[in-house]
């Protein structure tokens, strides 16, 4: 069965990024009712801390060494999480911007799945090579300031380039961003930004 993986990255059900995801998913299900939806709420899913055996497993694999039992068990968790991504035909990431970057739970998810032999490999003559096939990926990014039109008072959006680069590193190049912002400030501006983003998301859902 064809599958859409939704990485839900806000701890708030009523957040701007979550609301945008609902608009997109409503439209997506209308045109693709037979698709399976795999929702991964990063605030409710169990994710191992990127420390101890899982770090040791990463370096053991990079150095061609065998796993001990603790490393094998930790790496198996990373394999299960990476498999959910690799089995998805489409990916939706809905996330807020925190301190001009991404929430630490989303960074933790990347730290776990970006593993040698799972999502990338290293070739001495070619360098790092991705292992995932490309697939359409949509990122809904909600931010307090308006980074889409430059009304951010010279602050830097570090979330967009990071997400684009890390997804490309593992093989996903077909990435589209829909910003929602500002989410703070005059209510008129907030509502206008949200309505603009929701219209765009509803339209994209029909052709994603």
JSON list of C-alpha atoms in Angstrom, two decimals:
[
{"chain": "A", "resi": 1, "resn": "UNK", "atom": "CA", "xyz": [0.00, 0.00, 0.00]},
{"chain": "A", "resi": 2, "resn": "UNK", "atom": "CA", "xyz": [1.24, 3.48, -0.85]},
{"chain": "A", "resi": 3, "resn": "UNK", "atom": "CA", "xyz": [2.12, 5.47, 2.24]},
{"chain": "A", "resi": 4, "resn": "UNK", "atom": "CA", "xyz": [2.44, 9.06, 3.44]},
{"chain": "A", "resi": 5, "resn": "UNK", "atom": "CA", "xyz": [4.70, 9.53, 6.47]},
{"chain": "A", "resi": 6, "resn": "UNK", "atom": "CA", "xyz": [3.81, 12.54, 8.61]},
{"chain": "A", "resi": 7, "resn": "UNK", "atom": "CA", "xyz": [6.46, 13.74, 11.04]},
{"chain": "A", "resi": 8, "resn": "UNK", "atom": "CA", "xyz": [4.53, 15.86, 13.53]},
{"chain": "A", "resi": 9, "resn": "UNK", "atom": "CA", "xyz": [7.09, 18.01, 15.33]},
{"chain": "A", "resi": 10, "resn": "UNK", "atom": "CA", "xyz": [5.09, 20.42, 17.50]},
{"chain": "A", "resi": 11, "resn": "UNK", "atom": "CA", "xyz": [4.22, 19.57, 21.11]},
{"chain": "A", "resi": 12, "resn": "UNK", "atom": "CA", "xyz": [1.04, 21.66, 20.74]},
{"chain": "A", "resi": 13, "resn": "UNK", "atom": "CA", "xyz": [-1.99, 20.18, 18.96]},
{"chain": "A", "resi": 14, "resn": "UNK", "atom": "CA", "xyz": [-3.31, 23.69, 18.24]},
{"chain": "A", "resi": 15, "resn": "UNK", "atom": "CA", "xyz": [-0.03, 25.03, 16.83]},
{"chain": "A", "resi": 16, "resn": "UNK", "atom": "CA", "xyz": [0.19, 26.79, 13.48]},
{"chain": "A", "resi": 17, "resn": "UNK", "atom": "CA", "xyz": [2.23, 23.98, 11.95]},
{"chain": "A", "resi": 18, "resn": "UNK", "atom": "CA", "xyz": [-0.24, 21.35, 13.18]},
{"chain": "A", "resi": 19, "resn": "UNK", "atom": "CA", "xyz": [-3.19, 23.32, 11.82]},
{"chain": "A", "resi": 20, "resn": "UNK", "atom": "CA", "xyz": [-1.44, 23.64, 8.47]},
{"chain": "A", "resi": 21, "resn": "UNK", "atom": "CA", "xyz": [-0.82, 19.89, 8.42]},
{"chain": "A", "resi": 22, "resn": "UNK", "atom": "CA", "xyz": [-4.52, 19.22, 9.01]},
{"chain": "A", "resi": 23, "resn": "UNK", "atom": "CA", "xyz": [-5.47, 21.45, 6.06]},
{"chain": "A", "resi": 24, "resn": "UNK", "atom": "CA", "xyz": [-3.02, 19.62, 3.83]},
{"chain": "A", "resi": 25, "resn": "UNK", "atom": "CA", "xyz": [-4.03, 16.14, 5.01]},
{"chain": "A", "resi": 26, "resn": "UNK", "atom": "CA", "xyz": [-7.74, 16.86, 4.55]},
{"chain": "A", "resi": 27, "resn": "UNK", "atom": "CA", "xyz": [-7.10, 17.78, 0.93]},
{"chain": "A", "resi": 28, "resn": "UNK", "atom": "CA", "xyz": [-4.67, 14.91, 0.41]},
{"chain": "A", "resi": 29, "resn": "UNK", "atom": "CA", "xyz": [-7.16, 12.30, 1.65]},
{"chain": "A", "resi": 30, "resn": "UNK", "atom": "CA", "xyz": [-9.88, 13.66, -0.60]},
{"chain": "A", "resi": 31, "resn": "UNK", "atom": "CA", "xyz": [-7.85, 12.96, -3.74]},
{"chain": "A", "resi": 32, "resn": "UNK", "atom": "CA", "xyz": [-5.97, 9.89, -2.42]},
{"chain": "A", "resi": 33, "resn": "UNK", "atom": "CA", "xyz": [-8.36, 8.07, -0.06]},
{"chain": "A", "resi": 34, "resn": "UNK", "atom": "CA", "xyz": [-6.55, 4.77, -0.57]},
{"chain": "A", "resi": 35, "resn": "UNK", "atom": "CA", "xyz": [-3.22, 6.00, 0.81]},
{"chain": "A", "resi": 36, "resn": "UNK", "atom": "CA", "xyz": [-2.03, 4.81, 4.20]},
{"chain": "A", "resi": 37, "resn": "UNK", "atom": "CA", "xyz": [-1.05, 7.52, 6.70]},
{"chain": "A", "resi": 38, "resn": "UNK", "atom": "CA", "xyz": [1.81, 6.80, 9.10]},
{"chain": "A", "resi": 39, "resn": "UNK", "atom": "CA", "xyz": [1.85, 9.54, 11.75]},
{"chain": "A", "resi": 40, "resn": "UNK", "atom": "CA", "xyz": [5.01, 9.85, 13.80]},
{"chain": "A", "resi": 41, "resn": "UNK", "atom": "CA", "xyz": [4.47, 12.31, 16.64]},
{"chain": "A", "resi": 42, "resn": "UNK", "atom": "CA", "xyz": [8.00, 12.98, 17.77]},
{"chain": "A", "resi": 43, "resn": "UNK", "atom": "CA", "xyz": [6.78, 14.11, 21.20]},
{"chain": "A", "resi": 44, "resn": "UNK", "atom": "CA", "xyz": [4.98, 10.82, 21.86]},
{"chain": "A", "resi": 45, "resn": "UNK", "atom": "CA", "xyz": [7.13, 8.30, 20.03]},
{"chain": "A", "resi": 46, "resn": "UNK", "atom": "CA", "xyz": [9.84, 6.58, 21.99]},
{"chain": "A", "resi": 47, "resn": "UNK", "atom": "CA", "xyz": [13.20, 7.70, 20.61]},
{"chain": "A", "resi": 48, "resn": "UNK", "atom": "CA", "xyz": [16.51, 6.58, 22.07]},
{"chain": "A", "resi": 49, "resn": "UNK", "atom": "CA", "xyz": [18.85, 9.24, 23.34]},
{"chain": "A", "resi": 50, "resn": "UNK", "atom": "CA", "xyz": [21.73, 9.68, 20.93]},
{"chain": "A", "resi": 51, "resn": "UNK", "atom": "CA", "xyz": [24.31, 8.62, 23.47]},
{"chain": "A", "resi": 52, "resn": "UNK", "atom": "CA", "xyz": [26.10, 5.52, 24.68]},
{"chain": "A", "resi": 53, "resn": "UNK", "atom": "CA", "xyz": [25.58, 2.33, 22.64]},
{"chain": "A", "resi": 54, "resn": "UNK", "atom": "CA", "xyz": [23.91, 3.96, 19.63]},
{"chain": "A", "resi": 55, "resn": "UNK", "atom": "CA", "xyz": [26.81, 6.38, 19.20]},
{"chain": "A", "resi": 56, "resn": "UNK", "atom": "CA", "xyz": [29.29, 3.55, 19.69]},
{"chain": "A", "resi": 57, "resn": "UNK", "atom": "CA", "xyz": [27.36, 1.49, 17.12]},
{"chain": "A", "resi": 58, "resn": "UNK", "atom": "CA", "xyz": [27.62, 4.29, 14.57]},
{"chain": "A", "resi": 59, "resn": "UNK", "atom": "CA", "xyz": [31.39, 4.50, 14.91]},
{"chain": "A", "resi": 60, "resn": "UNK", "atom": "CA", "xyz": [31.77, 0.72, 15.03]},
{"chain": "A", "resi": 61, "resn": "UNK", "atom": "CA", "xyz": [29.96, 0.43, 11.69]},
{"chain": "A", "resi": 62, "resn": "UNK", "atom": "CA", "xyz": [31.97, 3.28, 10.17]},
{"chain": "A", "resi": 63, "resn": "UNK", "atom": "CA", "xyz": [35.17, 1.51, 11.22]},
{"chain": "A", "resi": 64, "resn": "UNK", "atom": "CA", "xyz": [34.01, -1.92, 10.05]},
{"chain": "A", "resi": 65, "resn": "UNK", "atom": "CA", "xyz": [33.84, -3.37, 13.56]},
{"chain": "A", "resi": 66, "resn": "UNK", "atom": "CA", "xyz": [31.33, -5.87, 14.90]},
{"chain": "A", "resi": 67, "resn": "UNK", "atom": "CA", "xyz": [28.57, -4.76, 17.30]},
{"chain": "A", "resi": 68, "resn": "UNK", "atom": "CA", "xyz": [28.38, -5.93, 20.88]},
{"chain": "A", "resi": 69, "resn": "UNK", "atom": "CA", "xyz": [24.93, -6.77, 22.24]},
{"chain": "A", "resi": 70, "resn": "UNK", "atom": "CA", "xyz": [24.16, -3.27, 23.52]},
{"chain": "A", "resi": 71, "resn": "UNK", "atom": "CA", "xyz": [25.21, -1.69, 20.24]},
{"chain": "A", "resi": 72, "resn": "UNK", "atom": "CA", "xyz": [23.20, -4.21, 18.23]},
{"chain": "A", "resi": 73, "resn": "UNK", "atom": "CA", "xyz": [20.04, -3.50, 20.23]},
{"chain": "A", "resi": 74, "resn": "UNK", "atom": "CA", "xyz": [20.48, 0.27, 19.94]},
{"chain": "A", "resi": 75, "resn": "UNK", "atom": "CA", "xyz": [21.17, 0.11, 16.21]},
{"chain": "A", "resi": 76, "resn": "UNK", "atom": "CA", "xyz": [18.04, -1.99, 15.74]},
{"chain": "A", "resi": 77, "resn": "UNK", "atom": "CA", "xyz": [16.00, 0.95, 17.05]},
{"chain": "A", "resi": 78, "resn": "UNK", "atom": "CA", "xyz": [17.62, 3.24, 14.50]},
{"chain": "A", "resi": 79, "resn": "UNK", "atom": "CA", "xyz": [16.86, 0.67, 11.78]},
{"chain": "A", "resi": 80, "resn": "UNK", "atom": "CA", "xyz": [13.16, 0.59, 12.71]},
{"chain": "A", "resi": 81, "resn": "UNK", "atom": "CA", "xyz": [12.90, 4.37, 12.56]},
{"chain": "A", "resi": 82, "resn": "UNK", "atom": "CA", "xyz": [14.80, 4.63, 9.29]},
{"chain": "A", "resi": 83, "resn": "UNK", "atom": "CA", "xyz": [12.61, 1.90, 7.80]},
{"chain": "A", "resi": 84, "resn": "UNK", "atom": "CA", "xyz": [9.48, 3.96, 8.38]},
{"chain": "A", "resi": 85, "resn": "UNK", "atom": "CA", "xyz": [11.03, 6.73, 6.32]},
{"chain": "A", "resi": 86, "resn": "UNK", "atom": "CA", "xyz": [12.35, 4.44, 3.59]},
{"chain": "A", "resi": 87, "resn": "UNK", "atom": "CA", "xyz": [8.91, 2.81, 3.14]},
{"chain": "A", "resi": 88, "resn": "UNK", "atom": "CA", "xyz": [7.14, 6.14, 2.67]},
{"chain": "A", "resi": 89, "resn": "UNK", "atom": "CA", "xyz": [6.20, 7.21, -0.86]},
{"chain": "A", "resi": 90, "resn": "UNK", "atom": "CA", "xyz": [5.61, 10.79, 0.31]},
{"chain": "A", "resi": 91, "resn": "UNK", "atom": "CA", "xyz": [6.76, 12.66, 3.43]},
{"chain": "A", "resi": 92, "resn": "UNK", "atom": "CA", "xyz": [5.12, 15.52, 5.32]},
{"chain": "A", "resi": 93, "resn": "UNK", "atom": "CA", "xyz": [7.07, 17.37, 8.02]},
{"chain": "A", "resi": 94, "resn": "UNK", "atom": "CA", "xyz": [5.12, 19.91, 10.07]},
{"chain": "A", "resi": 95, "resn": "UNK", "atom": "CA", "xyz": [7.30, 21.81, 12.49]},
{"chain": "A", "resi": 96, "resn": "UNK", "atom": "CA", "xyz": [7.66, 25.10, 14.30]},
{"chain": "A", "resi": 97, "resn": "UNK", "atom": "CA", "xyz": [10.85, 27.13, 14.17]},
{"chain": "A", "resi": 98, "resn": "UNK", "atom": "CA", "xyz": [12.52, 27.27, 17.56]},
{"chain": "A", "resi": 99, "resn": "UNK", "atom": "CA", "xyz": [15.28, 29.81, 18.14]},
{"chain": "A", "resi": 100, "resn": "UNK", "atom": "CA", "xyz": [15.61, 30.21, 14.35]},
{"chain": "A", "resi": 101, "resn": "UNK", "atom": "CA", "xyz": [16.16, 26.46, 13.89]},
{"chain": "A", "resi": 102, "resn": "UNK", "atom": "CA", "xyz": [14.22, 23.22, 14.43]},
{"chain": "A", "resi": 103, "resn": "UNK", "atom": "CA", "xyz": [12.87, 21.63, 17.65]},
{"chain": "A", "resi": 104, "resn": "UNK", "atom": "CA", "xyz": [15.33, 19.37, 19.39]},
{"chain": "A", "resi": 105, "resn": "UNK", "atom": "CA", "xyz": [13.05, 16.36, 18.93]},
{"chain": "A", "resi": 106, "resn": "UNK", "atom": "CA", "xyz": [13.29, 16.68, 15.16]},
{"chain": "A", "resi": 107, "resn": "UNK", "atom": "CA", "xyz": [17.08, 17.06, 15.40]},
{"chain": "A", "resi": 108, "resn": "UNK", "atom": "CA", "xyz": [17.15, 13.95, 17.61]},
{"chain": "A", "resi": 109, "resn": "UNK", "atom": "CA", "xyz": [15.20, 12.01, 14.97]},
{"chain": "A", "resi": 110, "resn": "UNK", "atom": "CA", "xyz": [17.73, 12.98, 12.30]},
{"chain": "A", "resi": 111, "resn": "UNK", "atom": "CA", "xyz": [20.64, 12.11, 14.59]},
{"chain": "A", "resi": 112, "resn": "UNK", "atom": "CA", "xyz": [19.18, 8.63, 15.07]},
{"chain": "A", "resi": 113, "resn": "UNK", "atom": "CA", "xyz": [18.35, 7.77, 11.45]},
{"chain": "A", "resi": 114, "resn": "UNK", "atom": "CA", "xyz": [21.40, 9.34, 9.75]},
{"chain": "A", "resi": 115, "resn": "UNK", "atom": "CA", "xyz": [23.48, 6.22, 10.17]},
{"chain": "A", "resi": 116, "resn": "UNK", "atom": "CA", "xyz": [26.01, 4.50, 7.90]},
{"chain": "A", "resi": 117, "resn": "UNK", "atom": "CA", "xyz": [24.41, 1.63, 6.06]},
{"chain": "A", "resi": 118, "resn": "UNK", "atom": "CA", "xyz": [20.91, 2.93, 6.78]},
{"chain": "A", "resi": 119, "resn": "UNK", "atom": "CA", "xyz": [20.60, 6.30, 5.08]},
{"chain": "A", "resi": 120, "resn": "UNK", "atom": "CA", "xyz": [24.12, 6.98, 3.77]},
{"chain": "A", "resi": 121, "resn": "UNK", "atom": "CA", "xyz": [27.37, 5.23, 2.97]},
{"chain": "A", "resi": 122, "resn": "UNK", "atom": "CA", "xyz": [30.96, 6.36, 2.53]},
{"chain": "A", "resi": 123, "resn": "UNK", "atom": "CA", "xyz": [33.06, 5.56, -0.52]},
{"chain": "A", "resi": 124, "resn": "UNK", "atom": "CA", "xyz": [36.78, 6.50, -0.34]},
{"chain": "A", "resi": 125, "resn": "UNK", "atom": "CA", "xyz": [36.77, 7.62, -3.97]},
{"chain": "A", "resi": 126, "resn": "UNK", "atom": "CA", "xyz": [33.37, 9.39, -3.97]},
{"chain": "A", "resi": 127, "resn": "UNK", "atom": "CA", "xyz": [32.82, 10.52, -0.40]},
{"chain": "A", "resi": 128, "resn": "UNK", "atom": "CA", "xyz": [29.43, 10.35, 1.31]},
{"chain": "A", "resi": 129, "resn": "UNK", "atom": "CA", "xyz": [26.61, 8.87, -0.77]},
{"chain": "A", "resi": 130, "resn": "UNK", "atom": "CA", "xyz": [22.88, 8.76, 0.05]},
{"chain": "A", "resi": 131, "resn": "UNK", "atom": "CA", "xyz": [21.06, 5.45, 0.35]},
{"chain": "A", "resi": 132, "resn": "UNK", "atom": "CA", "xyz": [17.42, 6.58, 0.23]},
{"chain": "A", "resi": 133, "resn": "UNK", "atom": "CA", "xyz": [15.47, 7.04, -2.96]},
{"chain": "A", "resi": 134, "resn": "UNK", "atom": "CA", "xyz": [14.14, 10.50, -3.68]},
{"chain": "A", "resi": 135, "resn": "UNK", "atom": "CA", "xyz": [10.46, 11.14, -2.87]},
{"chain": "A", "resi": 136, "resn": "UNK", "atom": "CA", "xyz": [8.22, 14.23, -2.75]},
{"chain": "A", "resi": 137, "resn": "UNK", "atom": "CA", "xyz": [8.58, 15.84, 0.67]},
{"chain": "A", "resi": 138, "resn": "UNK", "atom": "CA", "xyz": [6.65, 18.80, 2.05]},
{"chain": "A", "resi": 139, "resn": "UNK", "atom": "CA", "xyz": [7.87, 20.88, 4.99]},
{"chain": "A", "resi": 140, "resn": "UNK", "atom": "CA", "xyz": [5.37, 23.13, 6.77]},
{"chain": "A", "resi": 141, "resn": "UNK", "atom": "CA", "xyz": [7.43, 25.57, 8.82]},
{"chain": "A", "resi": 142, "resn": "UNK", "atom": "CA", "xyz": [5.74, 27.96, 11.24]},
{"chain": "A", "resi": 143, "resn": "UNK", "atom": "CA", "xyz": [7.75, 30.87, 12.60]},
{"chain": "A", "resi": 144, "resn": "UNK", "atom": "CA", "xyz": [7.08, 33.88, 14.79]},
{"chain": "A", "resi": 145, "resn": "UNK", "atom": "CA", "xyz": [8.64, 36.23, 12.24]},
{"chain": "A", "resi": 146, "resn": "UNK", "atom": "CA", "xyz": [7.91, 36.50, 8.54]},
{"chain": "A", "resi": 147, "resn": "UNK", "atom": "CA", "xyz": [10.93, 34.87, 6.93]},
{"chain": "A", "resi": 148, "resn": "UNK", "atom": "CA", "xyz": [9.16, 34.38, 3.59]},
{"chain": "A", "resi": 149, "resn": "UNK", "atom": "CA", "xyz": [9.13, 38.07, 2.63]},
{"chain": "A", "resi": 150, "resn": "UNK", "atom": "CA", "xyz": [12.13, 39.26, 4.61]},
{"chain": "A", "resi": 151, "resn": "UNK", "atom": "CA", "xyz": [10.20, 40.99, 7.40]},
{"chain": "A", "resi": 152, "resn": "UNK", "atom": "CA", "xyz": [12.35, 39.34, 10.05]},
{"chain": "A", "resi": 153, "resn": "UNK", "atom": "CA", "xyz": [14.43, 42.29, 11.27]},
{"chain": "A", "resi": 154, "resn": "UNK", "atom": "CA", "xyz": [17.66, 40.71, 9.96]},
{"chain": "A", "resi": 155, "resn": "UNK", "atom": "CA", "xyz": [17.20, 37.47, 11.88]},
{"chain": "A", "resi": 156, "resn": "UNK", "atom": "CA", "xyz": [18.40, 34.31, 10.15]},
{"chain": "A", "resi": 157, "resn": "UNK", "atom": "CA", "xyz": [16.26, 31.31, 9.17]},
{"chain": "A", "resi": 158, "resn": "UNK", "atom": "CA", "xyz": [18.54, 28.37, 9.98]},
{"chain": "A", "resi": 159, "resn": "UNK", "atom": "CA", "xyz": [15.75, 25.76, 9.85]},
{"chain": "A", "resi": 160, "resn": "UNK", "atom": "CA", "xyz": [15.13, 25.81, 6.10]},
{"chain": "A", "resi": 161, "resn": "UNK", "atom": "CA", "xyz": [18.76, 25.34, 4.92]},
{"chain": "A", "resi": 162, "resn": "UNK", "atom": "CA", "xyz": [19.38, 22.69, 7.59]},
{"chain": "A", "resi": 163, "resn": "UNK", "atom": "CA", "xyz": [16.34, 20.64, 6.60]},
{"chain": "A", "resi": 164, "resn": "UNK", "atom": "CA", "xyz": [17.10, 20.98, 2.89]},
{"chain": "A", "resi": 165, "resn": "UNK", "atom": "CA", "xyz": [20.74, 19.93, 3.35]},
{"chain": "A", "resi": 166, "resn": "UNK", "atom": "CA", "xyz": [20.18, 17.01, 5.72]},
{"chain": "A", "resi": 167, "resn": "UNK", "atom": "CA", "xyz": [17.40, 15.59, 3.52]},
{"chain": "A", "resi": 168, "resn": "UNK", "atom": "CA", "xyz": [19.63, 15.88, 0.46]},
{"chain": "A", "resi": 169, "resn": "UNK", "atom": "CA", "xyz": [22.42, 14.15, 2.36]},
{"chain": "A", "resi": 170, "resn": "UNK", "atom": "CA", "xyz": [20.28, 11.02, 2.71]},
{"chain": "A", "resi": 171, "resn": "UNK", "atom": "CA", "xyz": [18.89, 11.22, -0.84]},
{"chain": "A", "resi": 172, "resn": "UNK", "atom": "CA", "xyz": [15.73, 13.34, -0.68]},
{"chain": "A", "resi": 173, "resn": "UNK", "atom": "CA", "xyz": [15.95, 16.28, -3.09]},
{"chain": "A", "resi": 174, "resn": "UNK", "atom": "CA", "xyz": [12.29, 16.85, -4.02]},
{"chain": "A", "resi": 175, "resn": "UNK", "atom": "CA", "xyz": [11.56, 19.09, -1.02]},
{"chain": "A", "resi": 176, "resn": "UNK", "atom": "CA", "xyz": [8.99, 21.89, -0.98]},
{"chain": "A", "resi": 177, "resn": "UNK", "atom": "CA", "xyz": [8.66, 24.41, 1.85]},
{"chain": "A", "resi": 178, "resn": "UNK", "atom": "CA", "xyz": [5.48, 26.19, 2.90]},
{"chain": "A", "resi": 179, "resn": "UNK", "atom": "CA", "xyz": [6.23, 28.85, 5.53]},
{"chain": "A", "resi": 180, "resn": "UNK", "atom": "CA", "xyz": [3.58, 30.07, 7.95]},
{"chain": "A", "resi": 181, "resn": "UNK", "atom": "CA", "xyz": [4.41, 33.36, 9.56]},
{"chain": "A", "resi": 182, "resn": "UNK", "atom": "CA", "xyz": [4.33, 35.64, 11.30]},
{"chain": "A", "resi": 183, "resn": "UNK", "atom": "CA", "xyz": [2.61, 33.73, 14.09]},
{"chain": "A", "resi": 184, "resn": "UNK", "atom": "CA", "xyz": [3.10, 36.58, 16.55]},
{"chain": "A", "resi": 185, "resn": "UNK", "atom": "CA", "xyz": [2.36, 40.29, 16.28]},
{"chain": "A", "resi": 186, "resn": "UNK", "atom": "CA", "xyz": [-0.67, 42.15, 14.94]},
{"chain": "A", "resi": 187, "resn": "UNK", "atom": "CA", "xyz": [-3.63, 39.81, 14.60]},
{"chain": "A", "resi": 188, "resn": "UNK", "atom": "CA", "xyz": [-4.39, 41.02, 11.09]},
{"chain": "A", "resi": 189, "resn": "UNK", "atom": "CA", "xyz": [-0.96, 40.00, 9.86]},
{"chain": "A", "resi": 190, "resn": "UNK", "atom": "CA", "xyz": [-1.17, 36.64, 11.65]},
{"chain": "A", "resi": 191, "resn": "UNK", "atom": "CA", "xyz": [-4.52, 35.80, 10.08]},
{"chain": "A", "resi": 192, "resn": "UNK", "atom": "CA", "xyz": [-3.41, 36.91, 6.62]},
{"chain": "A", "resi": 193, "resn": "UNK", "atom": "CA", "xyz": [-0.27, 34.75, 6.79]},
{"chain": "A", "resi": 194, "resn": "UNK", "atom": "CA", "xyz": [-2.23, 31.73, 8.00]},
{"chain": "A", "resi": 195, "resn": "UNK", "atom": "CA", "xyz": [-4.90, 32.08, 5.32]},
{"chain": "A", "resi": 196, "resn": "UNK", "atom": "CA", "xyz": [-2.29, 32.46, 2.58]},
{"chain": "A", "resi": 197, "resn": "UNK", "atom": "CA", "xyz": [-0.44, 29.36, 3.76]},
{"chain": "A", "resi": 198, "resn": "UNK", "atom": "CA", "xyz": [-3.63, 27.32, 4.12]},
{"chain": "A", "resi": 199, "resn": "UNK", "atom": "CA", "xyz": [-4.75, 28.18, 0.59]},
{"chain": "A", "resi": 200, "resn": "UNK", "atom": "CA", "xyz": [-1.37, 27.12, -0.73]},
{"chain": "A", "resi": 201, "resn": "UNK", "atom": "CA", "xyz": [-1.45, 23.87, 1.27]},
{"chain": "A", "resi": 202, "resn": "UNK", "atom": "CA", "xyz": [-4.95, 23.01, 0.07]},
{"chain": "A", "resi": 203, "resn": "UNK", "atom": "CA", "xyz": [-3.85, 23.54, -3.53]},
{"chain": "A", "resi": 204, "resn": "UNK", "atom": "CA", "xyz": [-0.65, 21.51, -3.09]},
{"chain": "A", "resi": 205, "resn": "UNK", "atom": "CA", "xyz": [-2.56, 18.61, -1.56]},
{"chain": "A", "resi": 206, "resn": "UNK", "atom": "CA", "xyz": [-4.28, 17.97, -4.88]},
{"chain": "A", "resi": 207, "resn": "UNK", "atom": "CA", "xyz": [-0.99, 17.47, -6.74]},
{"chain": "A", "resi": 208, "resn": "UNK", "atom": "CA", "xyz": [1.42, 16.14, -4.13]}
]
